[in-house]
Amino acid sequence: MAALFCVCAIVLLLVCAVLFFTPWRRIGCWLLALFPLALDIGILLDMARGIRTVGQAGFKSDERILPYFLALLIVTVIAAIRPKWGWLFWIAWVVNALCCAIAVFLTFFWKIFS
């Protein structure tokens, strides 16, 4: 499941970058918001299962990381609302690409998850 998520995230980021240079810039900007939205939904669903299911460390980790992904979602939504602000789109895109790179590393290259 994690491998499918990573492949979809990579394709999504590449499609967003390509669409930014076409007349469908606005669509590319809104598609960029799907990645942090999916991460936020995943974290909230993980937290909704409770400490007993996830464990204390996992729950605390989710609590710590959620504000950062919510901030990333806000930045990408602002970039989607203002598609003429190319600099904001590319800042959001780079941060999303870094998060995607971390997910790819954890999924494919870290021995614990392999």
GROMACS .gro file of C-alpha atoms in nm:
model
  114
    1MET     CA    1   0.000   0.000   0.000
    2ALA     CA    2   0.282   0.240   0.083
    3ALA     CA    3   0.451   0.166  -0.251
    4LEU     CA    4   0.131   0.253  -0.437
    5PHE     CA    5   0.100   0.578  -0.239
    6CYS     CA    6   0.459   0.673  -0.323
    7VAL     CA    7   0.416   0.603  -0.694
    8CYS     CA    8   0.092   0.803  -0.704
    9ALA     CA    9   0.257   1.091  -0.516
   10ILE     CA   10   0.550   1.100  -0.758
   11VAL     CA   11   0.317   1.099  -1.059
   12LEU     CA   12   0.102   1.369  -0.898
   13LEU     CA   13   0.400   1.595  -0.835
   14LEU     CA   14   0.528   1.552  -1.191
   15VAL     CA   15   0.185   1.620  -1.339
   16CYS     CA   16   0.152   1.935  -1.127
   17ALA     CA   17   0.489   2.063  -1.247
   18VAL     CA   18   0.401   1.997  -1.612
   19LEU     CA   19   0.056   2.154  -1.581
   20PHE     CA   20   0.210   2.467  -1.431
   21PHE     CA   21   0.367   2.548  -1.770
   22THR     CA   22   0.046   2.492  -1.966
   23PRO     CA   23  -0.278   2.690  -1.985
   24TRP     CA   24  -0.413   2.456  -1.713
   25ARG     CA   25  -0.197   2.615  -1.445
   26ARG     CA   26  -0.490   2.650  -1.205
   27ILE     CA   27  -0.565   2.276  -1.225
   28GLY     CA   28  -0.201   2.194  -1.156
   29CYS     CA   29  -0.205   2.422  -0.853
   30TRP     CA   30  -0.517   2.257  -0.712
   31LEU     CA   31  -0.381   1.908  -0.779
   32LEU     CA   32  -0.077   1.998  -0.572
   33ALA     CA   33  -0.303   2.034  -0.268
   34LEU     CA   34  -0.404   1.666  -0.292
   35PHE     CA   35  -0.072   1.539  -0.154
   36PRO     CA   36  -0.075   1.726   0.181
   37LEU     CA   37  -0.450   1.664   0.204
   38ALA     CA   38  -0.391   1.288   0.174
   39LEU     CA   39  -0.117   1.307   0.438
   40ASP     CA   40  -0.342   1.503   0.676
   41ILE     CA   41  -0.629   1.259   0.629
   42GLY     CA   42  -0.395   0.966   0.691
   43ILE     CA   43  -0.260   1.120   1.010
   44LEU     CA   44  -0.609   1.206   1.137
   45LEU     CA   45  -0.734   0.853   1.063
   46ASP     CA   46  -0.430   0.712   1.241
   47MET     CA   47  -0.498   0.933   1.544
   48ALA     CA   48  -0.868   0.844   1.540
   49ARG     CA   49  -0.781   0.479   1.608
   50GLY     CA   50  -0.650   0.584   1.947
   51ILE     CA   51  -0.339   0.535   2.156
   52ARG     CA   52  -0.414   0.169   2.230
   53THR     CA   53  -0.408   0.072   1.862
   54VAL     CA   54  -0.131   0.301   1.736
   55GLY     CA   55   0.082   0.308   2.048
   56GLN     CA   56   0.198   0.599   2.259
   57ALA     CA   57   0.502   0.682   2.044
   58GLY     CA   58   0.308   0.669   1.718
   59PHE     CA   59   0.029   0.884   1.856
   60LYS     CA   60   0.272   1.144   1.992
   61SER     CA   61   0.455   1.144   1.659
   62ASP     CA   62   0.127   1.206   1.476
   63GLU     CA   63   0.044   1.489   1.716
   64ARG     CA   64   0.383   1.652   1.652
   65ILE     CA   65   0.377   1.624   1.271
   66LEU     CA   66   0.011   1.719   1.209
   67PRO     CA   67   0.056   2.100   1.248
   68TYR     CA   68   0.338   2.098   0.991
   69PHE     CA   69   0.129   1.913   0.733
   70LEU     CA   70  -0.169   2.139   0.804
   71ALA     CA   71   0.056   2.439   0.742
   72LEU     CA   72   0.175   2.279   0.418
   73LEU     CA   73  -0.188   2.226   0.315
   74ILE     CA   74  -0.265   2.592   0.386
   75VAL     CA   75   0.033   2.706   0.177
   76THR     CA   76  -0.068   2.484  -0.115
   77VAL     CA   77  -0.427   2.605  -0.100
   78ILE     CA   78  -0.307   2.966  -0.103
   79ALA     CA   79  -0.086   2.879  -0.402
   80ALA     CA   80  -0.392   2.729  -0.572
   81ILE     CA   81  -0.603   3.035  -0.500
   82ARG     CA   82  -0.329   3.259  -0.642
   83PRO     CA   83  -0.192   3.066  -0.944
   84LYS     CA   84  -0.015   3.379  -1.071
   85TRP     CA   85   0.219   3.360  -0.773
   86GLY     CA   86   0.456   3.114  -0.930
   87TRP     CA   87   0.710   3.151  -0.653
   88LEU     CA   88   0.459   3.026  -0.394
   89PHE     CA   89   0.366   2.730  -0.613
   90TRP     CA   90   0.729   2.628  -0.647
   91ILE     CA   91   0.796   2.666  -0.275
   92ALA     CA   92   0.497   2.442  -0.202
   93TRP     CA   93   0.607   2.201  -0.476
   94VAL     CA   94   0.960   2.169  -0.337
   95VAL     CA   95   0.833   2.106   0.016
   96ASN     CA   96   0.588   1.846  -0.118
   97ALA     CA   97   0.870   1.686  -0.318
   98LEU     CA   98   1.085   1.666  -0.003
   99CYS     CA   99   0.800   1.498   0.187
  100CYS     CA  100   0.753   1.260  -0.104
  101ALA     CA  101   1.126   1.182  -0.107
  102ILE     CA  102   1.111   1.099   0.263
  103ALA     CA  103   0.814   0.869   0.202
  104VAL     CA  104   0.999   0.698  -0.084
  105PHE     CA  105   1.305   0.651   0.135
  106LEU     CA  106   1.101   0.504   0.419
  107THR     CA  107   0.905   0.279   0.186
  108PHE     CA  108   1.175   0.143  -0.041
  109PHE     CA  109   1.513   0.189   0.125
  110TRP     CA  110   1.471   0.167   0.501
  111LYS     CA  111   1.521  -0.191   0.619
  112ILE     CA  112   1.256  -0.177   0.892
  113PHE     CA  113   0.971  -0.121   0.644
  114SER     CA  114   1.107  -0.351   0.371
   0.00000   0.00000   0.00000
